Short mmCIF file of C-alpha atoms and ligand atoms in Angstrom, two decimals:
data_model
loop_
_atom_site.label_atom_id
_atom_site.label_comp_id
_atom_site.label_asym_id
_atom_site.label_seq_id
_atom_site.Cartn_x
_atom_site.Cartn_y
_atom_site.Cartn_z
CA MET Z 1 0.00 0.00 0.00
CA GLY Z 2 1.32 3.43 -0.93
CA GLN Z 3 1.77 6.35 1.39
CA MET Z 4 0.38 9.87 1.07
CA ARG Z 5 0.83 13.27 2.66
CA ALA Z 6 -1.83 14.45 5.11
CA ALA Z 7 -2.38 17.15 7.75
CA LEU Z 8 -2.02 15.56 11.20
CA TYR Z 9 -1.78 16.38 14.91
CA ASP Z 10 -0.64 14.22 17.80
CA ARG Z 11 -2.16 16.19 20.70
CA TYR Z 12 -4.78 18.87 21.29
CA GLY Z 13 -3.48 22.42 21.31
CA GLY Z 14 -2.88 25.58 19.28
CA PRO Z 15 -2.25 25.66 15.51
CA GLU Z 16 1.41 24.70 16.18
CA VAL Z 17 0.41 21.09 16.90
CA LEU Z 18 -0.43 20.64 13.20
CA TYR Z 19 2.08 19.23 10.73
CA GLU Z 20 2.25 17.58 7.33
CA GLY Z 21 2.94 13.88 7.85
CA THR Z 22 2.56 10.60 6.05
CA VAL Z 23 -0.27 8.08 6.34
CA PRO Z 24 -1.31 5.04 4.28
CA ARG Z 25 -3.06 5.94 1.07
CA PRO Z 26 -6.71 4.76 1.47
CA ASP Z 27 -7.86 1.52 -0.14
CA ILE Z 28 -11.10 1.72 -2.04
CA GLY Z 29 -13.94 -0.73 -1.53
CA PRO Z 30 -16.20 -1.85 -4.39
CA GLY Z 31 -18.57 1.08 -3.79
CA ASP Z 32 -15.91 3.80 -3.43
CA ALA Z 33 -14.16 6.29 -5.67
CA LEU Z 34 -10.58 7.37 -5.02
CA VAL Z 35 -10.27 11.14 -5.41
CA ARG Z 36 -6.96 12.97 -5.77
CA VAL Z 37 -7.57 16.08 -3.66
CA HIS Z 38 -6.85 19.53 -5.08
CA ALA Z 39 -8.03 21.56 -2.09
CA ALA Z 40 -9.86 21.47 1.23
CA SER Z 41 -11.23 24.38 3.24
CA VAL Z 42 -10.45 25.28 6.85
CA ASN Z 43 -13.51 25.45 9.09
CA GLY Z 44 -14.33 26.88 12.51
CA GLY Z 45 -15.39 23.51 13.89
CA GLU Z 46 -11.98 22.07 13.04
CA LEU Z 47 -10.20 24.76 15.07
CA LEU Z 48 -12.33 23.90 18.07
CA GLY Z 49 -11.76 20.17 17.51
CA ARG Z 50 -7.99 20.60 17.26
CA ALA Z 51 -7.96 22.64 20.48
CA GLY Z 52 -9.83 19.80 22.26
CA GLY Z 53 -13.00 21.89 22.60
CA LEU Z 54 -15.31 19.24 21.19
CA ARG Z 55 -14.30 16.45 23.58
CA LEU Z 56 -17.50 17.00 25.55
CA LEU Z 57 -19.53 16.23 22.43
CA THR Z 58 -17.32 13.63 20.78
CA GLY Z 59 -15.88 11.95 23.89
CA ALA Z 60 -17.84 8.75 23.45
CA ILE Z 61 -16.49 8.21 19.93
CA GLU Z 62 -13.00 9.63 20.40
CA ARG Z 63 -10.31 7.68 18.62
CA GLY Z 64 -6.62 8.03 19.20
CA PHE Z 65 -3.91 10.20 17.71
CA PRO Z 66 -2.70 11.17 15.21
CA LYS Z 67 -5.87 12.94 14.18
CA ARG Z 68 -6.63 14.35 10.76
CA THR Z 69 -8.16 17.62 9.52
CA GLY Z 70 -10.34 18.69 6.59
CA ILE Z 71 -14.01 17.91 5.97
CA ASP Z 72 -14.53 18.89 2.33
CA PHE Z 73 -12.59 18.45 -0.91
CA THR Z 74 -12.35 19.29 -4.56
CA GLY Z 75 -10.41 16.96 -6.83
CA GLU Z 76 -10.24 14.46 -9.60
CA VAL Z 77 -11.48 10.88 -9.56
CA VAL Z 78 -8.50 8.60 -10.23
CA GLU Z 79 -10.00 5.15 -9.61
CA VAL Z 80 -13.44 3.63 -8.99
CA GLY Z 81 -14.52 0.39 -7.30
CA SER Z 82 -16.19 -2.40 -9.27
CA ASP Z 83 -19.74 -1.51 -8.09
CA VAL Z 84 -19.53 2.18 -8.98
CA VAL Z 85 -21.61 3.25 -11.96
CA GLY Z 86 -21.85 6.67 -13.58
CA VAL Z 87 -18.54 8.00 -12.22
CA GLU Z 88 -15.42 7.72 -14.37
CA PRO Z 89 -11.77 8.37 -13.63
CA GLY Z 90 -10.94 11.90 -14.73
CA ALA Z 91 -14.20 13.41 -13.41
CA ARG Z 92 -13.78 16.77 -11.63
CA VAL Z 93 -15.74 16.48 -8.40
CA TRP Z 94 -16.42 18.24 -5.10
CA GLY Z 95 -17.86 16.87 -1.91
CA GLY Z 96 -17.43 16.15 1.78
CA LEU Z 97 -16.51 13.37 4.15
CA PRO Z 98 -19.33 11.77 6.18
CA ARG Z 99 -18.84 13.19 9.70
CA THR Z 100 -15.12 12.48 9.70
CA PHE Z 101 -12.02 14.60 9.26
CA GLY Z 102 -9.25 13.81 6.81
CA SER Z 103 -9.70 15.60 3.47
CA ALA Z 104 -6.57 17.73 3.98
CA ALA Z 105 -4.56 14.95 2.33
CA GLU Z 106 -3.53 13.78 -1.11
CA TYR Z 107 -6.37 11.28 -1.51
CA VAL Z 108 -9.80 10.46 -0.09
CA ALA Z 109 -11.82 7.27 -0.66
CA VAL Z 110 -15.51 8.17 -0.76
CA ARG Z 111 -18.89 6.86 -1.86
CA PRO Z 112 -20.33 8.70 -4.88
CA ARG Z 113 -23.23 9.83 -2.67
CA GLN Z 114 -20.68 12.08 -0.92
CA PHE Z 115 -19.86 14.20 -3.97
CA ALA Z 116 -21.14 15.74 -7.22
CA LEU Z 117 -19.52 16.99 -10.41
CA ALA Z 118 -17.76 20.29 -9.72
CA PRO Z 119 -18.98 23.38 -11.58
CA THR Z 120 -17.45 23.78 -15.02
CA GLY Z 121 -15.47 26.93 -15.58
CA THR Z 122 -14.46 27.26 -11.92
CA ASP Z 123 -10.91 26.65 -10.74
CA LEU Z 124 -10.85 23.49 -8.59
CA VAL Z 125 -8.82 25.08 -5.81
CA GLU Z 126 -10.96 28.23 -5.55
CA ALA Z 127 -14.15 26.16 -5.74
CA ALA Z 128 -13.32 24.57 -2.37
CA SER Z 129 -14.26 27.90 -0.74
CA LEU Z 130 -17.93 27.23 -1.52
CA LEU Z 131 -18.31 23.72 -0.09
CA ALA Z 132 -18.82 23.85 3.69
CA GLY Z 133 -20.18 27.40 3.65
CA GLY Z 134 -22.41 26.82 0.64
CA THR Z 135 -24.01 23.57 1.74
CA THR Z 136 -24.56 25.06 5.21
CA ALA Z 137 -26.09 28.25 3.78
CA ILE Z 138 -28.44 26.29 1.49
CA THR Z 139 -29.59 24.06 4.36
CA ALA Z 140 -30.11 27.07 6.62
CA LEU Z 141 -31.87 29.43 4.21
CA ARG Z 142 -33.70 27.07 1.85
CA ASP Z 143 -34.52 24.09 4.08
CA LYS Z 144 -34.68 25.42 7.65
CA ALA Z 145 -35.82 29.03 7.16
CA ARG Z 146 -37.65 28.61 3.84
CA LEU Z 147 -36.53 32.14 2.96
CA ALA Z 148 -38.98 33.75 0.51
CA PRO Z 149 -38.47 36.59 -1.99
CA GLY Z 150 -38.95 40.02 -0.45
CA GLU Z 151 -38.25 38.84 3.12
CA ARG Z 152 -35.74 40.62 5.31
CA LEU Z 153 -32.69 38.48 6.14
CA LEU Z 154 -29.99 39.23 8.73
CA VAL Z 155 -26.66 37.38 8.41
CA ARG Z 156 -24.46 37.55 11.54
CA GLY Z 157 -20.86 36.92 10.48
CA ALA Z 158 -21.49 38.04 6.90
CA SER Z 159 -17.84 38.06 5.77
CA GLY Z 160 -17.06 34.54 7.05
CA GLY Z 161 -17.10 31.11 5.45
CA VAL Z 162 -20.83 30.46 5.88
CA GLY Z 163 -21.83 34.13 5.97
CA ASN Z 164 -20.35 35.19 2.63
CA VAL Z 165 -22.28 32.46 0.79
CA ALA Z 166 -25.43 33.20 2.82
CA VAL Z 167 -25.30 36.84 1.70
CA GLN Z 168 -24.94 35.78 -1.95
CA LEU Z 169 -27.66 33.14 -1.61
CA GLY Z 170 -30.04 35.48 0.22
CA ARG Z 171 -29.69 37.88 -2.67
CA ALA Z 172 -30.26 35.08 -5.22
CA TYR Z 173 -33.43 34.06 -3.34
CA GLY Z 174 -34.69 37.65 -3.67
CA ALA Z 175 -34.43 38.65 -0.01
CA HIS Z 176 -33.44 42.05 1.38
CA VAL Z 177 -30.06 41.22 2.98
CA THR Z 178 -28.45 42.89 6.01
CA GLY Z 179 -24.98 41.76 7.06
CA LEU Z 180 -23.10 42.18 10.35
CA ALA Z 181 -19.30 42.12 10.03
CA ARG Z 182 -16.22 43.96 11.31
CA ALA Z 183 -15.71 47.57 10.12
CA ASP Z 184 -13.02 46.80 7.50
CA ASN Z 185 -15.25 44.21 5.82
CA LEU Z 186 -18.42 46.26 5.36
CA ASP Z 187 -17.67 47.26 1.73
CA PHE Z 188 -16.75 43.65 1.00
CA VAL Z 189 -20.11 42.47 2.39
CA ARG Z 190 -22.00 45.04 0.27
CA ASP Z 191 -20.03 43.88 -2.80
CA LEU Z 192 -21.25 40.34 -2.12
CA GLY Z 193 -24.80 41.62 -2.56
CA ALA Z 194 -25.91 42.81 0.88
CA ASP Z 195 -28.32 45.77 0.81
CA GLU Z 196 -26.89 46.99 4.13
CA ALA Z 197 -23.89 46.13 6.28
CA PHE Z 198 -23.18 47.16 9.87
CA ASP Z 199 -20.15 46.94 12.15
CA TYR Z 200 -20.84 44.36 14.86
CA ALA Z 201 -18.55 46.26 17.27
CA ASN Z 202 -20.95 49.18 17.51
CA THR Z 203 -24.29 47.75 16.35
CA GLY Z 204 -26.22 45.66 18.85
CA ALA Z 205 -29.31 43.56 18.15
CA ALA Z 206 -31.49 46.29 19.67
CA ASP Z 207 -30.18 48.82 17.12
CA LEU Z 208 -31.53 46.76 14.23
CA PRO Z 209 -35.01 46.61 12.69
CA PRO Z 210 -37.08 43.40 12.70
CA PHE Z 211 -36.15 40.49 10.40
CA ASP Z 212 -38.10 37.62 8.88
CA VAL Z 213 -35.01 35.40 9.02
CA VAL Z 214 -31.90 35.65 11.20
CA LEU Z 215 -28.97 33.41 10.28
CA ASP Z 216 -26.50 33.26 13.16
CA THR Z 217 -22.97 32.03 12.44
CA VAL Z 218 -21.53 33.51 15.67
CA GLY Z 219 -23.35 31.86 18.58
CA THR Z 220 -23.08 34.56 21.27
CA GLY Z 221 -26.03 36.57 22.60
CA MET Z 222 -28.61 34.60 20.63
CA ALA Z 223 -31.59 35.70 22.76
CA ALA Z 224 -31.25 39.34 21.71
CA TYR Z 225 -31.27 38.38 18.01
CA ARG Z 226 -34.23 36.04 18.44
CA ARG Z 227 -36.15 39.01 19.83
CA ARG Z 228 -35.61 40.84 16.49
CA LEU Z 229 -37.81 38.30 14.67
CA THR Z 230 -41.07 39.38 13.07
CA ARG Z 231 -44.27 37.53 14.07
CA ASN Z 232 -43.59 34.73 11.59
CA GLY Z 233 -39.83 35.11 11.82
CA ARG Z 234 -37.38 32.17 11.79
CA MET Z 235 -33.95 32.06 13.40
CA VAL Z 236 -31.40 29.52 12.24
CA SER Z 237 -28.17 28.96 14.13
CA VAL Z 238 -25.25 26.96 12.77
CA THR Z 239 -23.10 27.28 15.87
CA PHE Z 240 -22.98 27.89 19.62
CA ASP Z 241 -20.96 30.00 22.04
CA SER Z 242 -17.85 27.83 22.54
CA GLU Z 243 -16.89 29.73 25.74
CA ARG Z 244 -20.26 28.86 27.27
CA MET Z 245 -20.99 25.65 25.41
CA LEU Z 246 -23.47 24.06 27.82
CA ALA Z 247 -25.45 27.26 28.43
CA SER Z 248 -25.51 28.00 24.72
CA LEU Z 249 -26.64 24.52 23.65
CA SER Z 250 -29.23 24.50 26.45
CA TYR Z 251 -30.61 27.84 25.26
CA ILE Z 252 -31.00 26.47 21.71
CA ALA Z 253 -32.74 23.33 23.01
CA ALA Z 254 -34.99 25.30 25.39
CA SER Z 255 -36.00 27.70 22.62
CA ALA Z 256 -38.37 24.94 21.43
CA VAL Z 257 -40.91 26.49 23.84
CA PHE Z 258 -41.11 29.46 21.46
CA GLY Z 259 -42.77 27.24 18.82
CA ARG Z 260 -42.40 28.73 15.37
CA ARG Z 261 -39.90 31.27 16.69
CA ARG Z 262 -37.62 28.60 18.18
CA ILE Z 263 -33.97 28.48 17.10
CA ARG Z 264 -33.52 25.97 14.30
CA ALA Z 265 -30.09 24.41 14.70
CA PHE Z 266 -28.49 21.63 12.72
CA SER Z 267 -25.19 19.93 12.15
CA GLY Z 268 -24.66 19.56 8.43
CA ASN Z 269 -23.76 16.26 6.80
CA PRO Z 270 -24.13 17.20 3.12
CA GLY Z 271 -24.45 14.62 0.37
CA HIS Z 272 -24.76 14.45 -3.40
CA GLY Z 273 -28.00 16.46 -3.62
CA LEU Z 274 -26.61 19.50 -1.79
CA PHE Z 275 -23.32 19.44 -3.70
CA ALA Z 276 -25.21 19.16 -7.00
CA GLU Z 277 -27.38 22.13 -6.01
CA LEU Z 278 -24.23 24.06 -5.19
CA THR Z 279 -22.89 23.22 -8.65
CA ARG Z 280 -26.12 24.48 -10.23
CA LEU Z 281 -26.04 27.75 -8.25
CA THR Z 282 -22.37 28.31 -9.12
CA GLU Z 283 -22.81 27.57 -12.83
CA SER Z 284 -25.83 29.91 -12.95
CA GLY Z 285 -23.65 32.72 -11.57
CA ALA Z 286 -25.68 33.08 -8.34
CA LEU Z 287 -22.64 32.11 -6.24
CA ARG Z 288 -18.96 32.84 -6.68
CA PRO Z 289 -16.00 31.51 -4.72
CA VAL Z 290 -14.52 33.93 -2.20
CA VAL Z 291 -10.97 32.98 -1.28
CA ASP Z 292 -9.15 34.79 1.51
CA ARG Z 293 -5.91 32.88 0.90
CA VAL Z 294 -4.58 29.54 -0.33
CA LEU Z 295 -1.79 27.81 1.58
CA PRO Z 296 0.00 24.58 0.75
CA LEU Z 297 -0.67 21.50 2.90
CA ALA Z 298 2.73 21.96 4.57
CA ASP Z 299 1.45 25.29 5.98
CA ILE Z 300 -1.61 23.76 7.65
CA ALA Z 301 -0.69 25.39 10.99
CA GLN Z 302 -0.58 28.82 9.34
CA ALA Z 303 -3.95 28.14 7.73
CA HIS Z 304 -5.57 27.41 11.11
CA ARG Z 305 -3.83 30.43 12.65
CA ALA Z 306 -5.22 32.71 9.92
CA LEU Z 307 -8.82 31.66 10.63
CA GLU Z 308 -8.26 31.86 14.39
CA THR Z 309 -6.90 35.41 14.09
CA GLY Z 310 -10.16 36.59 12.47
CA GLY Z 311 -10.92 39.19 9.83
CA VAL Z 312 -10.97 36.53 7.11
CA ARG Z 313 -12.96 37.30 3.95
CA GLY Z 314 -14.53 34.11 2.67
CA LYS Z 315 -12.40 31.03 3.10
CA VAL Z 316 -8.88 29.98 3.97
CA LEU Z 317 -7.97 27.02 1.74
CA VAL Z 318 -5.33 24.32 1.81
CA SER Z 319 -4.12 23.23 -1.61
CA VAL Z 320 -2.80 19.72 -2.08
CA ALA Z 321 -0.92 19.77 -5.35
CA GLY Z 322 2.38 17.92 -5.74
CA THR Z 323 3.92 14.53 -6.15
CA ASP Z 324 2.96 11.29 -4.44
CA ALA Z 325 4.84 10.34 -1.29
N1 NAP J 401 -23.84 23.45 11.77
C1 NAP J 401 -23.14 23.23 10.70
O1 NAP J 401 -23.42 22.34 9.89
C2 NAP J 401 -21.95 24.12 10.43
C3 NAP J 401 -21.36 24.14 9.17
C4 NAP J 401 -20.30 25.05 8.95
C5 NAP J 401 -19.87 25.86 9.99
N2 NAP J 401 -20.44 25.75 11.23
C6 NAP J 401 -20.01 26.59 12.33
O2 NAP J 401 -20.45 27.91 12.05
C7 NAP J 401 -19.54 28.86 12.59
C8 NAP J 401 -19.09 29.79 11.48
O3 NAP J 401 -18.32 29.06 10.55
P1 NAP J 401 -17.50 29.82 9.45
O4 NAP J 401 -16.74 28.79 8.70
O5 NAP J 401 -18.38 30.76 8.73
O6 NAP J 401 -16.48 30.64 10.39
P2 NAP J 401 -15.77 32.03 10.12
O7 NAP J 401 -15.34 32.08 8.71
O8 NAP J 401 -14.80 32.22 11.20
O9 NAP J 401 -16.97 33.09 10.27
C9 NAP J 401 -17.43 33.60 11.48
C10 NAP J 401 -17.65 35.07 11.27
O10 NAP J 401 -18.26 35.69 12.41
C11 NAP J 401 -17.75 36.99 12.52
N3 NAP J 401 -17.97 37.48 13.87
C12 NAP J 401 -17.24 37.25 14.99
N4 NAP J 401 -17.82 37.87 16.06
C13 NAP J 401 -18.94 38.46 15.57
C14 NAP J 401 -19.97 39.24 16.17
N5 NAP J 401 -19.97 39.52 17.48
N6 NAP J 401 -20.98 39.69 15.38
C15 NAP J 401 -21.01 39.41 14.06
N7 NAP J 401 -20.05 38.68 13.43
C16 NAP J 401 -19.04 38.23 14.20
C17 NAP J 401 -16.29 36.86 12.16
O11 NAP J 401 -15.81 38.10 11.72
P3 NAP J 401 -14.30 38.61 12.07
O12 NAP J 401 -13.38 37.41 11.98
O13 NAP J 401 -14.05 39.62 11.00
O14 NAP J 401 -14.38 39.17 13.44
C18 NAP J 401 -16.35 35.82 11.03
O15 NAP J 401 -16.45 36.46 9.77
C19 NAP J 401 -18.39 28.05 13.20
O16 NAP J 401 -18.62 27.94 14.57
C20 NAP J 401 -18.52 26.69 12.52
O17 NAP J 401 -18.02 25.67 13.34
C21 NAP J 401 -21.47 24.90 11.45
#
């Protein structure tokens, strides 16, 4: 069995625990495709996982070190198992791993239900910026909030990985979009298609008008934003306050007593249908990739540090070009 390069860490800690190491190249089963990875994105949940912050939630299924990073991938199919139909070597694809980390590596072995054809005319590295954010934004706005044309949408964290796609998608769905971001990113958020953008440092929930849909990608102070909902308003949260995890998760669960105005939370596990919809939206021009920076796999620690530092516009990506180990 061959070896491949992958992003690894041997203990929980800061970005410095990450390194590029070598692991066995995955074997494919009869139902799998082997994909040579071009890029993976860096996501907030991975930073928390690497720091050990998810042990409370994942403790029961914790496996040992070294651990891997990366949840999504763009790449090229290089081999398919004997049971796979309709996917050929050479196909340009994008997708995600099923609730596991490990796409920041040269290869992934995945079922075809985990990916779709990547959009034509889009660079395969840049495209990776749309995967986690895009599938999350579609689930939140289309499926959970059922955002309708003409409704007023607030996106908290509008310049981030999920937020930048949510602003673009909200616009494509015909909503009036308001974004909250840091002062230097307000023009950027308006360029994405927001009708209005406000600095979160000096704009509180109480300073804002009512909204039909609030998409929260931040997790702090959720109660104040829920109070901004119109009578039939929907609030969707994709995260929680990691400093006050139990209180934050309890608040989301307890919000069920508010009926229609409860907080709709979910943990995404996107499959073929969502990736195919993302391809359609990208090819139609509704969505464009927004790349803050691309770093090689060897600089995985720097990639995590960049997202942890904040101020990122769109996505930090890890590119996995190069020769086999
Ligand atoms: N449930 C799911 O399926 C799912 C899927 C994807 C992501 N997530 C989670 O969703 C969260 C966001 O992910 P992401 O990839 O979009 O992360 P991200 O790129 O770091 O985006 C978060 C954004 O929030 C902004 N922000 C920070 N404090 C704020 C405040 N007080 N008010 C308004 N905005 C504020 C940040 O702006 P500055 O950096 O400029 O301060 C940043 O742009 C993470 O916790 C991630 O784990 C969940």
